[in-house]
Amino acid sequence: MTIKNHIWNLATKKIANEISEQELLELDDLLKQHPVTGRKIQQLFNWWFYDENQNPIDRGEHIFNKIKEKIKAAERS
């Protein structure tokens, strides 16, 4: 596995809330060592973890609630 793939795997684990503290520290170090990839991943994190007003939110919960709303609307129809 290339270092770039390893970085993306760690980033994916962070988004899924499956990253360990040790892996989080490793990801932080790798992003500093590889600034081009780091900027791309930071953009992804900004989109995933923040809403339009830059307020932290649990994106997974937000998406889940939108799905539930659509299911309820479909059931009423």
Short mmCIF file of N, CA and C in Angstrom, two decimals, residues 39-71:
data_model
loop_
_atom_site.label_atom_id
_atom_site.label_comp_id
_atom_site.label_asym_id
_atom_site.label_seq_id
_atom_site.Cartn_x
_atom_site.Cartn_y
_atom_site.Cartn_z
N ARG A 39 -4.06 19.02 2.10
CA ARG A 39 -5.05 20.06 1.74
C ARG A 39 -6.32 19.42 1.18
N LYS A 40 -6.17 18.40 0.37
CA LYS A 40 -7.35 17.73 -0.20
C LYS A 40 -8.19 17.09 0.91
N ILE A 41 -7.51 16.42 1.82
CA ILE A 41 -8.22 15.76 2.90
C ILE A 41 -8.85 16.79 3.85
N GLN A 42 -8.15 17.89 4.09
CA GLN A 42 -8.72 18.93 4.94
C GLN A 42 -10.00 19.51 4.33
N GLN A 43 -10.02 19.66 3.00
CA GLN A 43 -11.24 20.13 2.34
C GLN A 43 -12.38 19.13 2.56
N LEU A 44 -12.08 17.86 2.45
CA LEU A 44 -13.08 16.82 2.70
C LEU A 44 -13.58 16.90 4.14
N PHE A 45 -12.66 17.02 5.09
CA PHE A 45 -13.06 17.11 6.50
C PHE A 45 -13.91 18.35 6.74
N ASN A 46 -13.53 19.47 6.13
CA ASN A 46 -14.32 20.70 6.30
C ASN A 46 -15.74 20.48 5.82
N TRP A 47 -15.89 19.83 4.69
CA TRP A 47 -17.23 19.55 4.17
C TRP A 47 -17.96 18.56 5.06
N TRP A 48 -17.30 17.52 5.48
CA TRP A 48 -17.96 16.44 6.22
C TRP A 48 -18.35 16.85 7.64
N PHE A 49 -17.46 17.56 8.33
CA PHE A 49 -17.67 17.83 9.74
C PHE A 49 -18.30 19.19 10.05
N TYR A 50 -18.52 20.03 9.05
CA TYR A 50 -19.06 21.37 9.31
C TYR A 50 -20.21 21.67 8.37
N ASP A 51 -21.17 22.44 8.88
CA ASP A 51 -22.26 22.88 8.04
C ASP A 51 -21.90 24.23 7.42
N GLU A 52 -22.85 24.86 6.73
CA GLU A 52 -22.57 26.12 6.03
C GLU A 52 -22.08 27.21 6.96
N ASN A 53 -22.52 27.21 8.19
CA ASN A 53 -22.12 28.25 9.14
C ASN A 53 -20.86 27.88 9.91
N GLN A 54 -20.19 26.81 9.50
CA GLN A 54 -18.99 26.31 10.15
C GLN A 54 -19.23 25.91 11.60
N ASN A 55 -20.43 25.40 11.88
CA ASN A 55 -20.73 24.87 13.20
C ASN A 55 -20.51 23.37 13.18
N PRO A 56 -19.78 22.84 14.15
CA PRO A 56 -19.56 21.39 14.17
C PRO A 56 -20.89 20.64 14.28
N ILE A 57 -21.05 19.62 13.48
CA ILE A 57 -22.24 18.77 13.56
C ILE A 57 -21.81 17.32 13.36
N ASP A 58 -22.64 16.43 13.76
CA ASP A 58 -22.41 15.02 13.49
C ASP A 58 -23.05 14.73 12.15
N ARG A 59 -22.25 14.73 11.12
CA ARG A 59 -22.74 14.60 9.74
C ARG A 59 -23.53 13.31 9.55
N GLY A 60 -23.05 12.21 10.14
CA GLY A 60 -23.76 10.94 10.00
C GLY A 60 -25.15 11.01 10.57
N GLU A 61 -25.27 11.62 11.74
CA GLU A 61 -26.59 11.76 12.36
C GLU A 61 -27.47 12.67 11.52
N HIS A 62 -26.91 13.72 10.99
CA HIS A 62 -27.66 14.65 10.14
C HIS A 62 -28.21 13.92 8.90
N ILE A 63 -27.37 13.13 8.25
CA ILE A 63 -27.79 12.38 7.07
C ILE A 63 -28.85 11.36 7.44
N PHE A 64 -28.64 10.67 8.57
CA PHE A 64 -29.60 9.67 9.03
C PHE A 64 -30.97 10.31 9.27
N ASN A 65 -30.99 11.48 9.90
CA ASN A 65 -32.25 12.17 10.16
C ASN A 65 -32.95 12.58 8.87
N LYS A 66 -32.19 13.00 7.86
CA LYS A 66 -32.80 13.34 6.56
C LYS A 66 -33.44 12.11 5.93
N ILE A 67 -32.76 10.97 6.04
CA ILE A 67 -33.31 9.71 5.49
C ILE A 67 -34.61 9.36 6.22
N LYS A 68 -34.60 9.48 7.55
CA LYS A 68 -35.82 9.18 8.32
C LYS A 68 -36.97 10.08 7.90
N GLU A 69 -36.68 11.37 7.68
CA GLU A 69 -37.72 12.30 7.24
C GLU A 69 -38.31 11.88 5.90
N LYS A 70 -37.46 11.43 4.98
CA LYS A 70 -37.95 11.01 3.67
C LYS A 70 -38.80 9.75 3.78
N ILE A 71 -38.41 8.85 4.67
CA ILE A 71 -39.19 7.63 4.87
C ILE A 71 -40.57 7.98 5.44
#
